[in-house]
Structure formats: structure tokens, C-alpha cells
Amino acid sequence: MNMSDTPEKTSDLAPSAPALLKKRKPGRPAAGDKAVSQTDLLEAALKAFAEHGYEGVSIRKLTRELGVSHNLIHHYFSSKEQLWKSAVEFGFSRIPPGATKLLSPDIAPGEEIECLYEATYMIALTASDHAEYFKIIIDESALGGPRFDFLYENFVGEVADTVNVLFQRAVDRGEARPLPPGLTSIMLLAAIGTPFTMRALTRKLIGMDKGRHISAKEGARAIADSLFYGVRV
């Protein structure tokens, strides 16, 4: 799991999603604004919300860092809350479509564990490059409240329900050990998100300061292996 400042890039990510946004008429951008796309704004906002939390983000500070006027963000987003929601949706769009297809209740019986394994690997590989979305989910899940409710209702809940259904089908056939309801989804999110969001701890435990390195693919594969196949040899 490459925890350096320039992690290994993945090529199978979903495209950026400026199309998810709706342009607002009020508040035209200032004529002197440099060329900053909606994708640029969302990228910067996602990183800011992940690093500082919702309350710690200032729209004025964000515009200063981007070198644009305050009106530019208000041209595209009605409020700080709308910017946060759009940024989270942008982060979710980076999860490979192939991973979401694997997390379907329609997959053939007997393929549940393998599909969960491959989906976990693909999502973990995405998290190695784009940990911000997962950090926001982890942080908001700890706090609870309206923002967590938005995340759960729009992104987390459906995935968690499907994971539980697939895992229970494997349990019913004797292919997996029974676990308390919901625990599989909690373990999945923690295993995928934690190594890539707690970067300082990961660097220390892996020993990266001593020259030890593993690639993003190795880290993602290890996460999937340990979750669904244990550490058996």
C-alpha cells in the first residue's frame, strides 16, 4: 500500500462527474477568475472536507487557495452544504463501475464470496489514490447527524445491505462463518478506509520511514485476502 505523496495511480476509475452538478444562474463568476472547472472545485472541496471536517472548511479560504473569487463557488453551488454533498457525490463516482456490478444481489449462487473479494480489492485500490471520500464517511459515521444520514441514504446503506445479503447467502450454504448482522459491512469499510486515511500510522507500522514499501495493488490485495480468506496458507 503505497502511502507516499504520489501513490500508484489506477486506470479503471469512473470518470469525473461535473455532469452531476447543476449550474446556478445567480452570482456570475468574476471576469478576472482564472480557468477553474467544476471538477477542480470538487476536487479541492473533497480534499478540504476530508482534511478539516465540515465545520473546519471556509469557502473564502477555499477560493483563496484556488485563486478565484468567492462568487465562483456560489455560481455553481447554492450553499456550503450543497458543495459538500456535490463533493461527496464526486468522490463516490470514482469507485470503479466494475466494483458496484460485483455488489449485486443478482449474482449467481456460489459466487458471493469471490464477488465480495474482487469488489473489496477494486474499492481498496481506489482508496489508495482517493482516500478523501472514505475518510469523510468514517468521520461522519463517528459523529452521526444529518450529514451521516445523507451518506447512508445515498451511498453507504444500499451497499451495506447488499454485502449483508451476499454474505448471508454464503453462510447459509456453509461457505462462511456466521457473523452478527451488519458486522461484515463495518469490517469492510474499516479495512478499506483505515489504512489509506490513517497515513501516519500506516507509514509507522509498515516501516516506510525505514525504507519498507509495498505497492497499492499489494496493499489492496492483502486487505481483500485477510477479509475473505483470512491469513491461511
Short mmCIF file of C-alpha atoms in Angstrom, two decimals:
data_model
loop_
_atom_site.label_atom_id
_atom_site.label_comp_id
_atom_site.label_asym_id
_atom_site.label_seq_id
_atom_site.Cartn_x
_atom_site.Cartn_y
_atom_site.Cartn_z
CA MET A 1 0.00 0.00 0.00
CA ASN A 2 1.85 3.00 -1.26
CA MET A 3 1.40 5.72 1.34
CA SER A 4 3.75 8.24 -0.25
CA ASP A 5 2.61 11.62 -1.52
CA THR A 6 2.43 10.21 -5.04
CA PRO A 7 0.61 6.86 -4.72
CA GLU A 8 0.31 4.42 -7.57
CA LYS A 9 -2.44 5.53 -9.91
CA THR A 10 -5.26 3.27 -11.04
CA SER A 11 -6.65 3.25 -14.55
CA ASP A 12 -10.09 1.77 -14.07
CA LEU A 13 -11.71 4.62 -12.18
CA ALA A 14 -15.05 6.02 -13.17
CA PRO A 15 -14.73 9.37 -14.96
CA SER A 16 -15.06 12.62 -13.07
CA ALA A 17 -18.59 13.79 -12.63
CA PRO A 18 -19.06 17.50 -13.31
CA ALA A 19 -22.29 16.45 -15.03
CA LEU A 20 -23.67 15.66 -11.56
CA LEU A 21 -23.83 19.37 -10.87
CA LYS A 22 -26.48 21.85 -11.86
CA LYS A 23 -25.36 25.32 -12.81
CA ARG A 24 -26.92 28.18 -10.92
CA LYS A 25 -27.84 31.42 -12.62
CA PRO A 26 -27.26 33.86 -9.71
CA GLY A 27 -23.76 35.01 -8.86
CA ARG A 28 -21.84 35.10 -12.12
CA PRO A 29 -18.11 34.38 -11.81
CA ALA A 30 -15.91 37.45 -11.75
CA ALA A 31 -14.31 38.37 -15.04
CA GLY A 32 -10.84 38.05 -13.54
CA ASP A 33 -11.28 34.46 -12.32
CA LYS A 34 -8.73 32.04 -13.68
CA ALA A 35 -9.96 28.96 -15.54
CA VAL A 36 -11.14 26.58 -12.81
CA SER A 37 -13.50 23.79 -13.79
CA GLN A 38 -16.27 22.32 -11.67
CA THR A 39 -14.09 19.23 -11.34
CA ASP A 40 -11.26 21.38 -9.94
CA LEU A 41 -13.66 22.88 -7.41
CA LEU A 42 -14.99 19.48 -6.38
CA GLU A 43 -11.50 18.01 -6.08
CA ALA A 44 -10.36 20.86 -3.85
CA ALA A 45 -13.55 20.76 -1.77
CA LEU A 46 -13.38 16.99 -1.27
CA LYS A 47 -9.80 17.25 0.00
CA ALA A 48 -10.65 20.19 2.25
CA PHE A 49 -13.68 18.50 3.84
CA ALA A 50 -11.67 15.30 4.37
CA GLU A 51 -8.77 17.14 5.98
CA HIS A 52 -10.58 19.74 8.07
CA GLY A 53 -14.09 18.34 8.51
CA TYR A 54 -17.28 20.14 7.52
CA GLU A 55 -17.12 22.79 10.23
CA GLY A 56 -13.44 23.46 9.58
CA VAL A 57 -13.88 24.36 5.91
CA SER A 58 -14.20 28.01 4.94
CA ILE A 59 -15.48 28.83 1.46
CA ARG A 60 -13.42 32.02 1.47
CA LYS A 61 -10.24 30.13 2.33
CA LEU A 62 -11.01 27.57 -0.36
CA THR A 63 -11.45 30.27 -3.00
CA ARG A 64 -8.21 31.94 -1.92
CA GLU A 65 -6.31 28.67 -2.29
CA LEU A 66 -7.78 28.19 -5.76
CA GLY A 67 -7.12 31.80 -6.71
CA VAL A 68 -10.72 32.52 -7.68
CA SER A 69 -13.43 34.85 -6.46
CA HIS A 70 -15.94 33.97 -3.76
CA ASN A 71 -18.73 34.30 -6.33
CA LEU A 72 -17.39 31.46 -8.48
CA ILE A 73 -18.36 28.75 -5.99
CA HIS A 74 -21.74 30.39 -5.42
CA HIS A 75 -22.22 30.38 -9.18
CA TYR A 76 -22.30 26.57 -9.10
CA PHE A 77 -23.42 25.74 -5.57
CA SER A 78 -26.22 27.28 -3.55
CA SER A 79 -24.50 26.81 -0.18
CA LYS A 80 -21.64 25.18 1.69
CA GLU A 81 -23.94 22.22 2.35
CA GLN A 82 -24.62 21.80 -1.37
CA LEU A 83 -20.89 21.98 -2.10
CA TRP A 84 -20.27 19.22 0.48
CA LYS A 85 -22.98 17.00 -0.99
CA SER A 86 -21.68 17.50 -4.52
CA ALA A 87 -18.11 16.82 -3.41
CA VAL A 88 -19.15 13.56 -1.74
CA GLU A 89 -21.07 12.52 -4.85
CA PHE A 90 -17.98 13.31 -6.89
CA GLY A 91 -15.91 11.11 -4.58
CA PHE A 92 -18.39 8.24 -4.91
CA SER A 93 -18.23 8.48 -8.70
CA ARG A 94 -14.58 7.43 -8.57
CA ILE A 95 -15.44 3.93 -7.39
CA PRO A 96 -14.99 1.67 -10.44
CA PRO A 97 -18.29 0.63 -12.05
CA GLY A 98 -16.98 -2.93 -12.08
CA ALA A 99 -16.92 -2.97 -8.29
CA THR A 100 -20.54 -1.89 -7.95
CA LYS A 101 -21.60 -4.50 -10.52
CA LEU A 102 -19.98 -7.18 -8.36
CA LEU A 103 -22.03 -6.00 -5.39
CA SER A 104 -25.38 -7.08 -6.78
CA PRO A 105 -27.94 -9.45 -5.23
CA ASP A 106 -28.39 -10.88 -8.73
CA ILE A 107 -25.03 -12.63 -8.89
CA ALA A 108 -25.14 -16.41 -9.29
CA PRO A 109 -25.34 -18.61 -6.18
CA GLY A 110 -21.91 -19.82 -5.15
CA GLU A 111 -20.11 -16.73 -6.40
CA GLU A 112 -20.84 -14.45 -3.44
CA ILE A 113 -17.51 -14.66 -1.63
CA GLU A 114 -15.48 -14.32 -4.82
CA CYS A 115 -17.50 -11.27 -5.89
CA LEU A 116 -17.16 -9.68 -2.45
CA TYR A 117 -13.44 -10.36 -2.60
CA GLU A 118 -12.93 -8.77 -6.03
CA ALA A 119 -15.14 -5.78 -5.18
CA THR A 120 -13.15 -5.21 -1.99
CA TYR A 121 -9.88 -5.32 -3.92
CA MET A 122 -11.11 -2.82 -6.54
CA ILE A 123 -12.51 -0.40 -3.97
CA ALA A 124 -9.38 -0.63 -1.78
CA LEU A 125 -7.25 0.11 -4.84
CA THR A 126 -9.36 3.20 -5.48
CA ALA A 127 -8.98 4.25 -1.83
CA SER A 128 -5.20 4.14 -2.17
CA ASP A 129 -5.40 7.04 -4.65
CA HIS A 130 -8.56 8.75 -3.42
CA ALA A 131 -8.86 8.27 0.34
CA GLU A 132 -10.79 11.52 0.92
CA TYR A 133 -14.25 10.03 0.24
CA PHE A 134 -13.63 7.18 2.68
CA LYS A 135 -12.25 9.48 5.36
CA ILE A 136 -15.39 11.62 5.18
CA ILE A 137 -17.57 8.52 5.57
CA ILE A 138 -15.54 7.30 8.56
CA ASP A 139 -15.53 10.72 10.24
CA GLU A 140 -19.24 11.39 9.69
CA SER A 141 -20.11 7.84 10.82
CA ALA A 142 -18.42 8.61 14.12
CA LEU A 143 -20.34 11.86 14.54
CA GLY A 144 -23.80 10.90 13.30
CA GLY A 145 -26.37 13.53 12.36
CA PRO A 146 -27.84 14.87 9.10
CA ARG A 147 -24.66 14.56 7.03
CA PHE A 148 -24.23 10.94 8.08
CA ASP A 149 -27.90 10.33 7.24
CA PHE A 150 -27.28 11.75 3.75
CA LEU A 151 -24.27 9.47 3.24
CA TYR A 152 -26.12 6.41 4.48
CA GLU A 153 -29.27 7.01 2.49
CA ASN A 154 -27.46 7.80 -0.77
CA PHE A 155 -24.28 5.74 -0.75
CA VAL A 156 -23.50 3.53 2.23
CA GLY A 157 -26.83 1.90 3.09
CA GLU A 158 -27.56 0.18 -0.21
CA VAL A 159 -24.02 -1.20 -0.47
CA ALA A 160 -24.09 -2.41 3.14
CA ASP A 161 -27.45 -4.13 2.65
CA THR A 162 -26.17 -5.93 -0.46
CA VAL A 163 -22.96 -7.02 1.27
CA ASN A 164 -25.03 -8.46 4.13
CA VAL A 165 -27.34 -10.32 1.72
CA LEU A 166 -24.45 -11.84 -0.24
CA PHE A 167 -22.54 -12.83 2.89
CA GLN A 168 -25.61 -14.41 4.47
CA ARG A 169 -26.20 -16.48 1.33
CA ALA A 170 -22.66 -17.83 1.67
CA VAL A 171 -23.27 -18.53 5.38
CA ASP A 172 -26.48 -20.43 4.59
CA ARG A 173 -24.56 -22.75 2.27
CA GLY A 174 -21.86 -23.33 4.88
CA GLU A 175 -19.21 -21.38 2.93
CA ALA A 176 -18.65 -18.67 5.54
CA ARG A 177 -18.69 -18.36 9.31
CA PRO A 178 -21.81 -16.65 10.74
CA LEU A 179 -21.23 -13.10 11.94
CA PRO A 180 -23.54 -10.64 13.73
CA PRO A 181 -25.76 -8.72 11.29
CA GLY A 182 -24.01 -5.73 9.77
CA LEU A 183 -20.56 -6.61 11.09
CA THR A 184 -19.32 -7.70 7.66
CA SER A 185 -20.10 -4.25 6.21
CA ILE A 186 -18.46 -2.47 9.15
CA MET A 187 -15.31 -4.58 8.79
CA LEU A 188 -15.32 -3.97 5.04
CA LEU A 189 -15.45 -0.18 5.37
CA ALA A 190 -12.87 -0.13 8.15
CA ALA A 191 -10.46 -2.41 6.30
CA ILE A 192 -10.74 -0.44 3.06
CA GLY A 193 -10.67 3.05 4.50
CA THR A 194 -8.45 2.92 7.57
CA PRO A 195 -5.03 2.05 6.02
CA PHE A 196 -5.36 4.87 3.50
CA THR A 197 -6.83 7.53 5.77
CA MET A 198 -4.59 6.95 8.81
CA ARG A 199 -1.49 7.54 6.74
CA ALA A 200 0.89 8.45 9.56
CA LEU A 201 0.03 5.28 11.49
CA THR A 202 0.26 3.16 8.35
CA ARG A 203 3.68 4.55 7.49
CA LYS A 204 4.89 3.87 11.02
CA LEU A 205 3.55 0.31 11.28
CA ILE A 206 4.73 -0.72 7.82
CA GLY A 207 8.10 0.87 8.47
CA MET A 208 8.13 3.15 5.45
CA ASP A 209 10.45 5.56 7.25
CA LYS A 210 12.95 2.69 7.30
CA GLY A 211 12.66 2.11 3.58
CA ARG A 212 9.95 -0.56 3.52
CA HIS A 213 7.39 -0.14 0.77
CA ILE A 214 4.51 -2.11 -0.68
CA SER A 215 2.54 -1.08 -3.73
CA ALA A 216 -1.10 -0.01 -3.79
CA LYS A 217 -2.00 -3.27 -5.53
CA GLU A 218 -0.22 -5.34 -2.89
CA GLY A 219 -1.96 -3.45 -0.11
CA ALA A 220 -5.41 -3.73 -1.71
CA ARG A 221 -4.94 -7.45 -2.34
CA ALA A 222 -3.81 -8.01 1.26
CA ILE A 223 -6.95 -6.26 2.53
CA ALA A 224 -9.23 -8.46 0.41
CA ASP A 225 -7.28 -11.60 1.30
CA SER A 226 -7.43 -11.01 5.05
CA LEU A 227 -11.14 -10.13 4.99
CA PHE A 228 -12.45 -13.04 2.97
CA TYR A 229 -9.77 -15.72 3.02
CA GLY A 230 -8.11 -14.98 6.33
CA VAL A 231 -4.39 -15.42 6.68
CA ARG A 232 -4.40 -19.10 5.87
CA VAL A 233 -1.56 -20.52 3.81
#
